[in-house]
Amino acid sequence: MATKTFKLNTGADIPALGLGTWQGEPTLVKDAVVAALKAGYRLIDTAYCYGNEEHVGAGLKEAFDQGIVKREDVFVVTKLWATYTSRAEVGLEKSLKNLGLDYVDLFLVHWPLLMNPEGNDDRFPKLPNGERDLIRDYSHIQIWKNMEKLVEPGKTKAIGVSNYSKRYLEELLPHATIVPAVNQIENHPQLPQQEIVDFCKEKGIHIMAYSPFGSTGSPVTSAEPVVKIAEKHGVKPTTVLLSYHLYRGSTVLPKSTNPDRVEANAKLIELDAEDQKLLNDYSEGLVKEGKVQRYVYPPFGVDFGFPDKS
């Protein structure tokens, strides 16, 4: 299952499974990347904001040097951080330098906003009152225009977005020369975001799912239908939550720096129609009751158009 791929609107293949590196302790990330590539992963996801691109790059280099994989066999994803959204080219160059690569396969807008590029911190500039220092009149449409200029030089093979709501995509697409290849969002049975998933499918935008277990502490693993399906198949709840994305046609990004867990996360299963109905009914019930659970939402003080946060 680790070798399954989906087709992007660029014609490129994107693996169904990737290693997420958010919150990965930098010193452990290098070994996790090598372990993942040994275990059959062919997608590595990172971001400038994570502060671990150099370690991801070191892991890639080790895997290339050891002959585990070649560069062209690995789909590398990184993201343009919010202090660089008015300077996309500079942001991409910094990431490439950190990673030690000539190009990435996919470059995403991490969050659709601009934080003060001349603020008091490279990643998280703050105002004297402690709030994040944002340039509020800078449009996310302009950010996308900045991204579109990166494709022709070839330093990224594709561009996409992350944390985009249906509303933001509806605002963006009429102005886009290039349709985003991907929208990377928090996605799991407690936050199905079906309106975004369906809209993206209709527009040919591939979904990548982050925090598939519900972020720190893996809270979604104890959800009743997840446990029930895991017991039925004799697998762990994490296997069910990762396999959930296969039938939804999405790429999933489990994150771990534990080599054994990295390997275990590569063993996905085919969920049957009964399993799918159980998970879908569970998600629909939470939506109807207004009980969906979003675990990742930084305090930007911006309405990004998500129904559960607007």
XYZ file of C-alpha atoms in Angstrom:
310
model
C 0.000 0.000 0.000
C 2.937 2.331 0.636
C 3.594 2.300 -3.115
C 0.074 3.413 -4.168
C -0.030 6.752 -6.033
C -2.581 9.297 -7.225
C -2.418 11.511 -10.314
C -2.048 15.287 -9.889
C -3.515 17.853 -12.294
C 0.074 18.386 -13.537
C 0.209 14.768 -14.751
C 2.709 13.813 -12.030
C 2.141 10.901 -9.659
C 1.964 11.660 -5.931
C 2.374 8.860 -3.373
C -0.640 7.986 -1.203
C 1.561 7.852 1.912
C 4.137 10.370 3.088
C 6.196 11.083 6.174
C 5.075 14.193 8.045
C 7.800 16.004 9.998
C 5.894 18.740 11.872
C 6.937 18.889 15.563
C 9.597 16.281 14.822
C 12.601 16.880 17.055
C 15.234 18.129 14.591
C 17.978 15.743 15.733
C 15.662 12.724 15.215
C 14.183 13.837 11.891
C 17.211 12.824 9.813
C 17.023 9.191 10.976
C 13.220 9.169 10.573
C 13.583 10.217 6.915
C 16.097 7.423 6.262
C 13.879 4.886 8.092
C 10.836 5.999 6.094
C 12.594 5.650 2.746
C 13.879 2.193 3.774
C 10.302 1.229 4.731
C 8.999 2.163 1.281
C 7.770 5.733 1.759
C 8.365 7.864 -1.320
C 7.035 11.217 -0.093
C 8.603 13.447 2.568
C 6.723 16.532 3.797
C 8.386 19.422 5.590
C 8.139 23.231 5.842
C 10.381 26.230 6.452
C 8.359 26.990 9.578
C 9.161 23.588 11.134
C 12.823 24.540 11.466
C 13.923 21.043 10.396
C 14.479 21.325 6.627
C 18.252 20.940 7.099
C 17.706 17.655 8.961
C 15.245 16.428 6.337
C 17.876 17.310 3.715
C 20.556 15.414 5.655
C 18.289 12.347 5.759
C 17.633 12.565 2.029
C 21.355 12.902 1.312
C 22.149 9.858 3.443
C 19.472 7.825 1.639
C 20.806 8.941 -1.762
C 24.412 8.241 -0.770
C 23.513 4.763 0.542
C 21.655 3.953 -2.671
C 18.328 3.416 -0.851
C 16.610 5.740 -3.360
C 17.483 8.200 -6.110
C 16.386 11.841 -6.013
C 13.849 11.296 -8.802
C 12.187 8.511 -6.769
C 11.270 10.779 -3.833
C 8.443 13.318 -3.841
C 9.641 16.204 -1.652
C 7.137 18.757 -0.340
C 7.876 21.969 1.524
C 5.947 25.143 2.256
C 6.206 28.905 1.908
C 6.007 30.431 5.360
C 3.822 33.465 6.106
C 6.712 35.922 6.556
C 7.755 35.130 2.957
C 4.415 35.132 1.125
C 5.216 38.520 -0.466
C 8.678 37.144 -1.441
C 7.871 33.631 -2.653
C 11.087 33.297 -4.661
C 13.209 34.117 -1.596
C 11.208 31.639 0.484
C 11.705 28.856 -2.056
C 15.452 29.560 -2.362
C 15.857 29.395 1.443
C 14.046 26.056 1.576
C 16.093 24.605 -1.304
C 19.320 25.698 0.402
C 18.191 24.131 3.700
C 17.214 20.885 1.978
C 20.338 20.749 -0.191
C 18.194 20.227 -3.303
C 17.986 21.825 -6.757
C 14.200 21.511 -6.837
C 11.201 20.319 -4.823
C 8.286 18.352 -6.253
C 5.648 20.494 -4.581
C 5.729 23.918 -2.913
C 2.689 24.961 -0.877
C 1.391 28.221 0.593
C 1.506 27.193 4.276
C -1.241 29.574 5.487
C -2.980 32.170 3.273
C -1.738 35.365 4.926
C 1.285 37.665 5.191
C 3.102 38.207 8.474
C 5.338 41.273 8.664
C 8.460 40.429 6.623
C 10.307 43.186 8.487
C 9.007 42.215 11.908
C 10.942 41.262 15.032
C 11.233 37.541 14.196
C 11.906 35.587 11.004
C 9.043 33.144 11.605
C 6.728 34.576 14.265
C 6.944 38.382 14.428
C 4.849 39.858 17.221
C 3.382 43.219 18.095
C 4.166 44.844 21.477
C 0.838 43.488 22.820
C 1.906 39.902 22.006
C -0.383 39.424 18.989
C 1.090 38.134 15.732
C 2.305 40.923 13.454
C 0.190 40.581 10.301
C -0.085 42.686 7.149
C -3.874 42.441 6.980
C -4.466 44.148 3.634
C -2.263 41.718 1.660
C -4.540 39.439 -0.372
C -4.162 35.670 -0.500
C -4.851 36.020 -4.244
C -1.665 38.083 -4.574
C 0.183 35.374 -2.633
C -0.934 32.854 -5.262
C 0.176 35.155 -8.087
C 3.623 35.214 -6.426
C 3.608 31.407 -6.333
C 2.678 31.075 -10.016
C 5.934 32.807 -10.999
C 7.934 29.956 -9.439
C 6.818 27.206 -11.808
C 8.546 28.159 -15.058
C 12.106 28.313 -13.638
C 11.654 24.668 -12.571
C 12.783 24.911 -8.956
C 9.423 23.500 -7.968
C 7.595 20.999 -10.174
C 4.183 21.981 -8.838
C 2.528 24.524 -6.561
C -0.385 24.193 -4.201
C -2.060 25.503 -1.091
C -2.466 24.412 2.495
C -5.163 25.253 5.049
C -7.493 26.609 2.359
C -11.242 26.560 3.016
C -13.844 26.171 0.280
C -14.551 29.909 0.562
C -10.902 30.831 0.065
C -10.631 28.505 -2.938
C -13.781 30.009 -4.448
C -12.192 33.461 -4.074
C -8.890 32.291 -5.548
C -9.747 30.137 -8.569
C -11.275 32.862 -10.808
C -7.920 34.713 -10.577
C -5.619 31.662 -10.888
C -3.653 31.040 -14.070
C -2.452 27.771 -12.518
C -4.942 25.691 -10.539
C -3.349 24.515 -7.268
C -2.196 20.905 -7.576
C -2.902 20.197 -3.911
C -4.725 21.498 -0.839
C -3.138 20.144 2.346
C -5.596 20.215 5.257
C -6.192 18.691 8.663
C -8.358 15.673 7.871
C -9.662 12.688 9.863
C -13.064 11.226 10.828
C -13.558 13.912 13.514
C -12.871 16.660 10.942
C -13.984 15.289 7.547
C -14.178 18.770 5.904
C -16.311 17.118 3.243
C -17.261 20.439 1.643
C -13.565 21.101 0.911
C -12.800 17.522 -0.155
C -15.748 17.455 -2.596
C -14.984 20.924 -3.998
C -11.319 20.032 -4.531
C -12.251 16.776 -6.263
C -14.557 18.715 -8.592
C -11.755 21.203 -9.441
C -8.981 18.589 -9.836
C -7.150 19.625 -6.650
C -5.649 16.701 -4.726
C -6.141 16.499 -0.949
C -3.208 15.825 1.360
C -4.267 15.041 4.925
C -2.167 16.138 7.892
C -2.718 15.259 11.574
C -4.567 12.032 10.609
C -4.625 10.943 14.277
C -5.759 14.365 15.520
C -2.351 15.835 16.369
C -0.559 15.490 19.746
C -1.683 12.500 21.800
C -3.525 10.893 18.843
C -7.044 11.559 20.247
C -8.906 10.204 17.197
C -7.479 6.702 17.765
C -9.929 6.172 20.666
C -13.068 7.051 18.636
C -15.558 4.161 18.931
C -15.911 3.233 15.225
C -12.132 3.407 14.727
C -11.544 0.985 17.624
C -14.330 -1.328 16.371
C -12.882 -1.530 12.832
C -9.354 -2.054 14.207
C -10.553 -4.998 16.324
C -12.401 -6.490 13.329
C -9.244 -6.465 11.166
C -6.769 -7.231 13.962
C -4.839 -4.001 13.407
C -4.084 -0.858 15.392
C -6.489 2.125 15.314
C -3.707 4.150 13.646
C -3.773 1.712 10.698
C -7.526 2.306 10.307
C -7.105 6.103 10.409
C -4.379 6.023 7.746
C -6.276 3.566 5.544
C -9.360 5.836 5.751
C -7.634 8.226 3.341
C -6.967 5.569 0.694
C -10.656 5.087 -0.099
C -11.156 8.862 0.030
C -8.486 9.234 -2.666
C -6.231 11.419 -0.503
C -2.543 11.365 0.396
C -1.973 10.961 4.137
C 0.957 12.233 6.228
C 1.521 10.366 9.499
C 4.320 11.943 11.506
C 6.724 10.090 13.751
C 10.443 10.089 14.516
C 10.285 6.565 15.979
C 11.698 4.203 13.282
C 9.459 1.273 14.377
C 6.344 3.444 14.259
C 7.392 4.916 10.906
C 7.602 1.363 9.550
C 4.298 0.294 11.154
C 2.508 3.292 9.626
C 3.421 2.018 6.142
C 1.289 -1.120 6.575
C -2.109 0.061 5.354
C -5.190 -2.063 4.697
C -8.180 -1.968 2.359
C -11.280 -0.911 4.315
C -14.463 -2.613 3.119
C -17.821 -0.943 2.379
C -19.086 -1.651 5.917
C -16.012 0.015 7.454
C -16.357 3.029 5.186
C -20.049 3.432 6.078
C -19.273 3.248 9.797
C -16.631 6.003 9.529
C -18.726 8.162 7.193
C -21.803 7.891 9.467
C -19.654 8.808 12.471
C -18.299 11.902 10.672
C -21.741 12.967 9.426
C -23.128 12.647 12.958
C -20.439 14.960 14.348
C -21.111 17.505 11.584
C -24.887 17.477 12.263
C -24.352 17.906 16.005
C -21.756 20.657 15.506
C -19.160 18.517 17.291
C -16.371 18.296 14.707
C -12.952 18.656 16.277
C -10.170 20.756 14.729
C -6.878 20.195 16.546
C -4.598 22.544 14.579
C -5.529 26.233 14.396
C -2.758 28.756 15.106
C -3.780 32.025 16.818
C -3.500 34.303 13.776
C -6.771 36.083 14.564
C -7.916 35.596 10.939
C -11.172 34.095 9.660
C -9.951 31.597 7.047
C -13.500 30.612 6.107
C -13.755 27.221 7.846
C -17.411 26.680 8.912
C -16.442 25.400 12.377
C -14.303 28.511 13.016
C -16.175 31.283 11.161
